[in-house]
Amino acid sequence: MDGIKERREEWQSGMAKNITFIVTKDCQLACKYCYLIGKNTKERMSWEIAKAAIDYILDHEEDMKEESVIWDFIGGEPFLEIDLVDKICDYLKVEMYRRNHHWFNSFRFSFSTNGINYSSEKVQKFIKKNHSHLSIGITIDGTKRKHDLNRIWKAKEMEQGMLPKTEDEKGSYDDVVKNIPLWLEQFPGAGTKVTISSADIPYIKESVLHLYSLGIHEVNINCVFENVWKQGDDVLFENQLIELADAIIEEDLYKDNACSFFMEHIGKPLDCITDNQNWCGAGQMLAVDAEGTFYPCTRFAQYSLRNKKAWVIGNVRDGIDKNKLRPFLTLDRCTQSTLECIDCNVASGCAWCQGENYDAADTPTVFQRSIAICKMHKARVRANNYYWNKLYRKLEREGGEK
């Protein structure tokens, strides 16, 4: 509708192959909600492994027919390995051109960064060289109070294998926010990714409004998929979203800003035939780590898993074992959901992570959907209905006054 800012579609959504390089498992931060429980300073990708992965992927063009590709770089913190990343991207561009690969005219380099060394000389040189093919998101969780609650600097104790002491915790907000103006100058339409856990529910409203005030006009925000939710969290969550809805509508913020918690299409029933897609692209994506091991998604690597063994589908030396991918090819909503989820009246928009499904399942299967997020989704739906009813009522009233 005119006058309401719409969220941007992901570049080449549904048409791009997503290939992820886990270039390091190191990070400057020790975010409390991070699902990457096996981060460390030792596992860093070598150029030899990176080159072998690229050569294998480009050699098998017939197996990856998607018309576009997103070369994704993660860690840990990917910009800690900016020299390697720069070399990888240079090699990719040359090789795709040399081979006349169908991805050469349709590719992106994608980064999700904590933003701490964004303004460094090497990172800025890389951005300048590759700007037209870059997608970079800096994670800032909201106000200083909310951001520093979870996104804390890694303590020396953690580097030595011990948990950080509470008194040693140092938030990273000040170190990140100073780089936001430069980032927005270079990528004006960029959005940030905000994560909600049980402890920071009370700060949702103020945090989204704060991000808008910083000039970030698209806030992609979601609850963690892990089973961390306490009794009453859904009520607190709903109340925060309703307060946020009131502020966005009453202050006309919906005209220039978007928040992924409020989307028109969520909270409706889904048909098992016409609406039976898997939520994510696990199995269609590809991830490679420092050892040259291939996974169906980074969430299936060992450093991402609490309870299960890594789901390995091959390596750069032997290639991809397509039999290891077979279960992913039959995944859809109904093959992994309970009857309650299938028949749920507010099923649309209820997300899941395939890796978390696997990690939380009773057995080593990808066909058991985790329902830890159920009550939070239902609370979001109630607040979402409130938001759109109030917004449309306002627009109708203003239209009648003209």
Short mmCIF file of C-alpha atoms in Angstrom, two decimals:
data_model
loop_
_atom_site.label_atom_id
_atom_site.label_comp_id
_atom_site.label_asym_id
_atom_site.label_seq_id
_atom_site.Cartn_x
_atom_site.Cartn_y
_atom_site.Cartn_z
CA MET A 1 0.00 0.00 0.00
CA ASP A 2 1.18 3.53 -0.77
CA GLY A 3 2.72 5.30 2.19
CA ILE A 4 3.93 2.12 3.93
CA LYS A 5 7.57 1.18 3.59
CA GLU A 6 7.99 -2.39 2.37
CA ARG A 7 10.84 -4.68 3.37
CA ARG A 8 13.41 -5.36 0.68
CA GLU A 9 13.49 -8.77 -0.94
CA GLU A 10 16.77 -10.60 -0.54
CA TRP A 11 18.88 -10.24 -3.67
CA GLN A 12 17.79 -12.84 -6.28
CA SER A 13 15.58 -14.46 -3.64
CA GLY A 14 14.84 -18.08 -4.54
CA MET A 15 17.12 -17.95 -7.59
CA ALA A 16 20.55 -17.78 -5.98
CA LYS A 17 22.78 -20.57 -4.70
CA ASN A 18 24.13 -19.74 -1.24
CA ILE A 19 27.70 -20.93 -0.67
CA THR A 20 29.30 -20.18 2.69
CA PHE A 21 32.97 -20.04 3.64
CA ILE A 22 33.54 -20.47 7.38
CA VAL A 23 36.82 -18.58 7.20
CA THR A 24 37.44 -18.54 10.96
CA LYS A 25 35.82 -19.73 14.14
CA ASP A 26 37.33 -16.84 16.07
CA CYS A 27 35.47 -13.69 17.12
CA GLN A 28 36.21 -10.67 19.29
CA LEU A 29 32.86 -11.14 21.04
CA ALA A 30 31.23 -13.79 23.20
CA CYS A 31 27.54 -13.05 22.57
CA LYS A 32 25.43 -14.86 25.14
CA TYR A 33 22.78 -16.02 22.67
CA CYS A 34 25.24 -17.15 19.97
CA TYR A 35 24.48 -20.65 18.70
CA LEU A 36 28.13 -21.08 17.63
CA ILE A 37 29.18 -22.79 20.83
CA GLY A 38 32.49 -24.10 19.46
CA LYS A 39 34.16 -20.82 18.52
CA ASN A 40 37.93 -20.88 18.92
CA THR A 41 41.11 -19.15 17.77
CA LYS A 42 42.69 -22.18 16.09
CA GLU A 43 40.39 -23.16 13.21
CA ARG A 44 41.17 -20.70 10.41
CA MET A 45 40.79 -21.47 6.74
CA SER A 46 43.97 -21.68 4.66
CA TRP A 47 44.25 -20.40 1.11
CA GLU A 48 44.86 -23.95 -0.11
CA ILE A 49 41.55 -25.16 1.31
CA ALA A 50 39.68 -22.11 0.02
CA LYS A 51 41.10 -22.55 -3.48
CA ALA A 52 40.30 -26.27 -3.49
CA ALA A 53 36.70 -25.53 -2.48
CA ILE A 54 36.31 -22.90 -5.20
CA ASP A 55 37.81 -25.17 -7.86
CA TYR A 56 35.52 -28.03 -6.88
CA ILE A 57 32.40 -25.84 -6.94
CA LEU A 58 33.20 -24.18 -10.26
CA ASP A 59 34.24 -27.53 -11.78
CA HIS A 60 30.74 -28.86 -11.03
CA GLU A 61 28.72 -26.17 -12.75
CA GLU A 62 26.23 -28.76 -14.00
CA ASP A 63 25.25 -29.60 -10.39
CA MET A 64 24.59 -25.99 -9.42
CA LYS A 65 22.26 -24.58 -12.05
CA GLU A 66 20.87 -21.66 -10.01
CA GLU A 67 21.17 -18.55 -12.17
CA SER A 68 22.87 -16.53 -9.43
CA VAL A 69 25.19 -17.12 -6.50
CA ILE A 70 25.74 -15.55 -3.09
CA TRP A 71 29.27 -16.16 -1.83
CA ASP A 72 28.75 -15.84 1.91
CA PHE A 73 31.55 -15.29 4.45
CA ILE A 74 31.04 -16.00 8.13
CA GLY A 75 32.97 -16.84 11.26
CA GLY A 76 33.22 -16.15 14.04
CA GLU A 77 33.87 -12.72 12.63
CA PRO A 78 34.71 -12.91 8.89
CA PHE A 79 36.58 -9.59 8.72
CA LEU A 80 39.21 -11.01 11.09
CA GLU A 81 40.38 -12.86 7.97
CA ILE A 82 40.11 -9.94 5.54
CA ASP A 83 43.37 -10.86 3.75
CA LEU A 84 42.08 -14.35 2.97
CA VAL A 85 38.61 -13.06 2.07
CA ASP A 86 40.13 -10.54 -0.33
CA LYS A 87 42.20 -13.25 -2.00
CA ILE A 88 39.16 -15.55 -2.27
CA CYS A 89 37.02 -12.85 -3.89
CA ASP A 90 39.74 -11.92 -6.38
CA TYR A 91 40.16 -15.57 -7.34
CA LEU A 92 36.41 -16.08 -7.68
CA LYS A 93 36.04 -13.13 -10.04
CA VAL A 94 38.96 -14.23 -12.21
CA GLU A 95 37.90 -17.88 -12.32
CA MET A 96 34.22 -17.21 -13.06
CA TYR A 97 35.32 -14.95 -15.91
CA ARG A 98 38.00 -17.33 -17.21
CA ARG A 99 35.59 -20.26 -17.25
CA ASN A 100 32.77 -18.19 -18.73
CA HIS A 101 30.75 -19.46 -15.78
CA HIS A 102 27.05 -18.58 -15.80
CA TRP A 103 27.46 -16.95 -12.35
CA PHE A 104 29.97 -14.36 -13.54
CA ASN A 105 27.30 -11.78 -14.37
CA SER A 106 25.15 -12.49 -11.33
CA PHE A 107 26.97 -12.82 -8.02
CA ARG A 108 27.18 -11.21 -4.59
CA PHE A 109 29.69 -11.30 -1.75
CA SER A 110 27.73 -11.34 1.50
CA PHE A 111 28.89 -10.59 5.06
CA SER A 112 27.26 -10.47 8.46
CA THR A 113 29.72 -8.67 10.70
CA ASN A 114 29.85 -7.46 14.27
CA GLY A 115 31.10 -4.17 12.83
CA ILE A 116 34.06 -3.74 15.18
CA ASN A 117 36.80 -3.49 12.54
CA TYR A 118 34.54 -2.22 9.75
CA SER A 119 36.44 1.08 9.44
CA SER A 120 39.89 -0.54 9.31
CA GLU A 121 42.06 0.29 6.30
CA LYS A 122 42.06 -3.25 4.89
CA VAL A 123 38.30 -3.69 5.19
CA GLN A 124 37.64 -0.30 3.61
CA LYS A 125 40.02 -1.07 0.75
CA PHE A 126 38.16 -4.34 0.15
CA ILE A 127 34.78 -2.56 0.20
CA LYS A 128 35.93 0.07 -2.27
CA LYS A 129 37.19 -2.61 -4.67
CA ASN A 130 34.06 -4.79 -4.53
CA HIS A 131 31.29 -2.35 -3.63
CA SER A 132 28.95 -3.09 -6.54
CA HIS A 133 28.85 -6.77 -5.61
CA LEU A 134 28.70 -6.43 -1.82
CA SER A 135 25.99 -7.04 0.75
CA ILE A 136 27.16 -6.20 4.28
CA GLY A 137 25.05 -6.25 7.41
CA ILE A 138 26.36 -4.91 10.71
CA THR A 139 24.71 -6.43 13.76
CA ILE A 140 23.63 -3.86 16.31
CA ASP A 141 20.99 -5.03 18.76
CA GLY A 142 19.38 -1.72 19.64
CA THR A 143 20.02 0.60 22.55
CA LYS A 144 23.28 0.43 24.45
CA ARG A 145 21.42 -1.26 27.30
CA LYS A 146 20.06 -4.06 25.11
CA HIS A 147 23.15 -4.49 22.92
CA ASP A 148 25.55 -4.67 25.86
CA LEU A 149 23.33 -7.17 27.66
CA ASN A 150 24.32 -9.93 25.22
CA ARG A 151 26.98 -8.73 22.80
CA ILE A 152 29.96 -8.63 25.12
CA TRP A 153 33.69 -8.71 24.47
CA LYS A 154 35.37 -12.08 24.82
CA ALA A 155 37.09 -12.28 28.20
CA LYS A 156 40.59 -13.66 28.74
CA GLU A 157 39.04 -16.41 30.83
CA MET A 158 37.05 -17.60 27.81
CA GLU A 159 40.15 -17.69 25.63
CA GLN A 160 41.65 -20.02 28.22
CA GLY A 161 38.60 -22.27 28.12
CA MET A 162 36.81 -20.83 31.15
CA LEU A 163 33.58 -18.87 31.28
CA PRO A 164 33.92 -15.10 31.66
CA LYS A 165 33.18 -13.62 35.05
CA THR A 166 30.23 -11.24 35.23
CA GLU A 167 32.40 -8.40 36.54
CA ASP A 168 34.67 -8.77 33.50
CA GLU A 169 31.86 -8.31 31.00
CA LYS A 170 32.34 -5.40 28.64
CA GLY A 171 29.66 -4.51 26.13
CA SER A 172 30.54 -3.74 22.52
CA TYR A 173 27.91 -1.09 21.70
CA ASP A 174 30.29 1.89 21.69
CA ASP A 175 32.76 0.02 19.48
CA VAL A 176 30.06 -0.82 16.91
CA VAL A 177 27.86 2.31 16.84
CA LYS A 178 30.77 4.55 15.84
CA ASN A 179 30.99 2.66 12.52
CA ILE A 180 27.26 2.84 11.70
CA PRO A 181 27.40 6.25 9.89
CA LEU A 182 30.17 5.06 7.55
CA TRP A 183 28.31 1.80 6.86
CA LEU A 184 25.05 3.62 6.06
CA GLU A 185 26.90 6.09 3.85
CA GLN A 186 28.29 3.19 1.83
CA PHE A 187 25.13 1.03 1.94
CA PRO A 188 22.19 3.41 2.45
CA GLY A 189 19.47 0.77 2.23
CA ALA A 190 21.17 -1.75 4.50
CA GLY A 191 19.27 -3.39 7.33
CA THR A 192 20.47 -4.80 10.59
CA LYS A 193 19.71 -8.11 12.26
CA VAL A 194 18.45 -8.04 15.86
CA THR A 195 18.15 -11.12 18.04
CA ILE A 196 15.72 -11.44 20.94
CA SER A 197 16.32 -13.76 23.87
CA SER A 198 14.45 -14.07 27.15
CA ALA A 199 16.57 -11.53 29.03
CA ASP A 200 16.14 -8.63 26.62
CA ILE A 201 12.40 -8.77 25.89
CA PRO A 202 11.79 -5.59 27.97
CA TYR A 203 13.97 -3.54 25.60
CA ILE A 204 12.41 -4.42 22.23
CA LYS A 205 10.39 -1.25 21.73
CA GLU A 206 13.13 1.19 22.72
CA SER A 207 15.69 -0.72 20.69
CA VAL A 208 13.78 -0.73 17.39
CA LEU A 209 13.01 2.98 17.76
CA HIS A 210 16.66 3.64 18.58
CA LEU A 211 17.82 1.85 15.43
CA TYR A 212 15.43 3.96 13.36
CA SER A 213 16.92 7.07 14.96
CA LEU A 214 20.41 5.95 13.90
CA GLY A 215 19.23 5.93 10.28
CA ILE A 216 18.73 2.17 9.98
CA HIS A 217 15.38 1.98 8.23
CA GLU A 218 15.04 -1.80 7.99
CA VAL A 219 15.19 -3.82 11.20
CA ASN A 220 15.17 -7.58 10.72
CA ILE A 221 14.41 -8.97 14.12
CA ASN A 222 13.71 -12.47 15.38
CA CYS A 223 13.53 -14.61 18.50
CA VAL A 224 16.17 -17.27 19.01
CA PHE A 225 15.01 -20.74 18.00
CA GLU A 226 16.56 -22.49 20.99
CA ASN A 227 14.45 -23.54 23.97
CA VAL A 228 15.29 -20.60 26.23
CA TRP A 229 11.81 -19.20 26.83
CA LYS A 230 10.42 -18.85 30.35
CA GLN A 231 6.86 -18.82 31.58
CA GLY A 232 5.27 -15.46 30.84
CA ASP A 233 7.83 -14.45 28.20
CA ASP A 234 5.16 -14.53 25.50
CA VAL A 235 2.98 -12.06 27.40
CA LEU A 236 5.89 -9.66 27.93
CA PHE A 237 6.83 -10.07 24.26
CA GLU A 238 3.31 -9.29 23.05
CA ASN A 239 3.10 -6.21 25.28
CA GLN A 240 6.40 -4.88 23.94
CA LEU A 241 5.28 -5.38 20.35
CA ILE A 242 1.98 -3.62 21.00
CA GLU A 243 3.81 -0.67 22.53
CA LEU A 244 6.14 -0.65 19.54
CA ALA A 245 3.16 -0.79 17.17
CA ASP A 246 1.58 2.22 18.89
CA ALA A 247 4.79 4.23 18.58
CA ILE A 248 5.38 3.34 14.91
CA ILE A 249 1.80 4.18 13.90
CA GLU A 250 1.25 7.26 16.04
CA GLU A 251 4.59 8.79 14.99
CA ASP A 252 4.14 7.85 11.28
CA LEU A 253 7.35 5.83 11.38
CA TYR A 254 5.87 3.18 9.07
CA LYS A 255 6.34 5.54 6.12
CA ASP A 256 10.13 5.35 6.13
CA ASN A 257 10.89 2.33 8.30
CA ALA A 258 10.20 -1.39 8.35
CA CYS A 259 10.31 -3.97 11.12
CA SER A 260 10.11 -7.66 10.30
CA PHE A 261 7.94 -8.38 13.36
CA PHE A 262 5.05 -6.71 11.52
CA MET A 263 4.20 -8.43 8.23
CA GLU A 264 0.77 -8.67 6.66
CA HIS A 265 0.93 -12.27 5.49
CA ILE A 266 1.73 -13.96 8.82
CA GLY A 267 -0.71 -15.59 11.20
CA LYS A 268 -2.89 -17.43 8.69
CA PRO A 269 -3.52 -21.15 8.07
CA LEU A 270 -1.31 -22.97 5.56
CA ASP A 271 -2.39 -25.55 3.01
CA CYS A 272 -0.40 -28.81 2.91
CA ILE A 273 -0.32 -28.78 -0.89
CA THR A 274 0.07 -25.16 -1.92
CA ASP A 275 2.01 -23.97 1.16
CA ASN A 276 4.27 -26.90 1.92
CA GLN A 277 7.74 -25.51 1.35
CA ASN A 278 10.61 -25.98 3.75
CA TRP A 279 11.34 -22.76 5.65
CA CYS A 280 15.06 -22.63 4.89
CA GLY A 281 17.42 -23.78 2.15
CA ALA A 282 19.39 -26.40 4.09
CA GLY A 283 20.53 -28.97 1.57
CA GLN A 284 20.22 -26.50 -1.28
CA MET A 285 22.91 -24.37 0.33
CA LEU A 286 26.52 -25.40 0.80
CA ALA A 287 29.03 -24.57 3.53
CA VAL A 288 32.74 -25.33 3.79
CA ASP A 289 34.96 -25.00 6.87
CA ALA A 290 38.68 -24.63 7.58
CA GLU A 291 39.28 -28.35 7.12
CA GLY A 292 37.61 -28.35 3.70
CA THR A 293 34.57 -30.25 4.99
CA PHE A 294 31.24 -29.64 3.24
CA TYR A 295 27.94 -29.26 5.13
CA PRO A 296 24.33 -28.69 3.99
CA CYS A 297 24.39 -25.44 6.00
CA THR A 298 26.71 -23.89 8.58
CA ARG A 299 24.28 -24.92 11.31
CA PHE A 300 25.25 -28.55 10.71
CA ALA A 301 28.96 -27.95 11.40
CA GLN A 302 30.20 -29.22 14.77
CA TYR A 303 30.85 -25.79 16.24
CA SER A 304 27.13 -25.03 15.78
CA LEU A 305 25.79 -28.14 17.53
CA ARG A 306 25.17 -28.79 21.23
CA ASN A 307 23.97 -32.39 21.18
CA LYS A 308 24.56 -33.97 17.77
CA LYS A 309 27.47 -34.91 15.56
CA ALA A 310 28.17 -32.76 12.52
CA TRP A 311 26.22 -33.68 9.38
CA VAL A 312 29.03 -33.99 6.83
CA ILE A 313 28.17 -34.29 3.13
CA GLY A 314 31.70 -34.41 1.72
CA ASN A 315 34.97 -32.53 1.44
CA VAL A 316 37.11 -30.66 -1.07
CA ARG A 317 39.18 -33.78 -1.85
CA ASP A 318 36.41 -36.35 -2.40
CA GLY A 319 33.59 -34.03 -3.41
CA ILE A 320 29.93 -34.07 -2.30
CA ASP A 321 28.21 -37.36 -1.47
CA LYS A 322 24.73 -36.82 -2.88
CA ASN A 323 23.36 -39.69 -0.80
CA LYS A 324 24.11 -37.63 2.32
CA LEU A 325 21.85 -34.93 0.88
CA ARG A 326 18.88 -37.19 0.17
CA PRO A 327 16.97 -36.46 3.41
CA PHE A 328 17.09 -32.72 2.68
CA LEU A 329 15.54 -33.19 -0.75
CA THR A 330 12.34 -34.58 0.79
CA LEU A 331 12.04 -31.97 3.53
CA ASP A 332 8.94 -29.82 3.55
CA ARG A 333 6.66 -28.38 6.19
CA CYS A 334 4.45 -31.43 6.56
CA THR A 335 7.17 -34.09 6.63
CA GLN A 336 8.72 -32.57 9.74
CA SER A 337 5.79 -31.01 11.60
CA THR A 338 3.38 -32.44 14.14
CA LEU A 339 -0.31 -32.53 13.26
CA GLU A 340 -0.81 -29.61 15.66
CA CYS A 341 1.64 -27.49 13.64
CA ILE A 342 0.19 -28.61 10.30
CA ASP A 343 -3.37 -27.68 11.35
CA CYS A 344 -2.37 -24.52 13.26
CA ASN A 345 -4.64 -21.58 12.41
CA VAL A 346 -1.74 -19.11 12.62
CA ALA A 347 0.94 -21.24 10.97
CA SER A 348 2.12 -18.77 8.33
CA GLY A 349 5.28 -16.96 9.34
CA CYS A 350 6.19 -19.52 12.01
CA ALA A 351 9.86 -20.01 11.26
CA TRP A 352 12.28 -22.77 12.07
CA CYS A 353 15.96 -23.54 11.72
CA GLN A 354 16.70 -26.91 10.14
CA GLY A 355 19.91 -27.20 12.11
CA GLU A 356 18.14 -26.50 15.40
CA ASN A 357 15.51 -29.11 14.48
CA TYR A 358 18.32 -31.64 14.08
CA ASP A 359 20.14 -30.53 17.24
CA ALA A 360 17.03 -30.61 19.44
CA ALA A 361 15.52 -33.83 18.02
CA ASP A 362 15.20 -37.01 20.09
CA THR A 363 17.19 -38.91 17.43
CA PRO A 364 19.69 -37.82 14.72
CA THR A 365 16.99 -36.75 12.28
CA VAL A 366 16.04 -33.61 10.37
CA PHE A 367 12.39 -34.70 10.32
CA GLN A 368 11.47 -33.56 13.84
CA ARG A 369 10.52 -29.91 14.05
CA SER A 370 11.46 -28.01 17.20
CA ILE A 371 8.47 -26.18 18.66
CA ALA A 372 10.33 -24.11 21.27
CA ILE A 373 9.31 -20.90 19.51
CA CYS A 374 5.58 -21.75 19.33
CA LYS A 375 4.26 -19.48 22.08
CA MET A 376 6.44 -16.59 20.91
CA HIS A 377 5.11 -16.90 17.36
CA LYS A 378 1.52 -16.85 18.61
CA ALA A 379 2.25 -13.74 20.68
CA ARG A 380 3.79 -12.10 17.62
CA VAL A 381 0.68 -12.93 15.57
CA ARG A 382 -1.60 -11.30 18.13
CA ALA A 383 0.53 -8.15 18.15
CA ASN A 384 0.80 -8.22 14.37
CA ASN A 385 -3.01 -8.29 14.05
CA TYR A 386 -3.20 -5.34 16.41
CA TYR A 387 -0.62 -3.43 14.34
CA TRP A 388 -2.32 -3.87 10.97
CA ASN A 389 -5.84 -3.28 12.30
CA LYS A 390 -4.71 -0.05 13.93
CA LEU A 391 -2.69 1.08 10.91
CA TYR A 392 -5.46 0.43 8.38
CA ARG A 393 -7.99 2.14 10.65
CA LYS A 394 -5.74 5.19 10.76
CA LEU A 395 -5.25 5.22 7.00
CA GLU A 396 -8.98 4.84 6.38
CA ARG A 397 -9.71 7.67 8.77
CA GLU A 398 -7.13 9.95 7.15
CA GLY A 399 -8.44 9.03 3.70
CA GLY A 400 -11.96 9.98 4.75
CA GLU A 401 -10.80 13.35 6.08
CA LYS A 402 -9.31 14.47 2.74
#
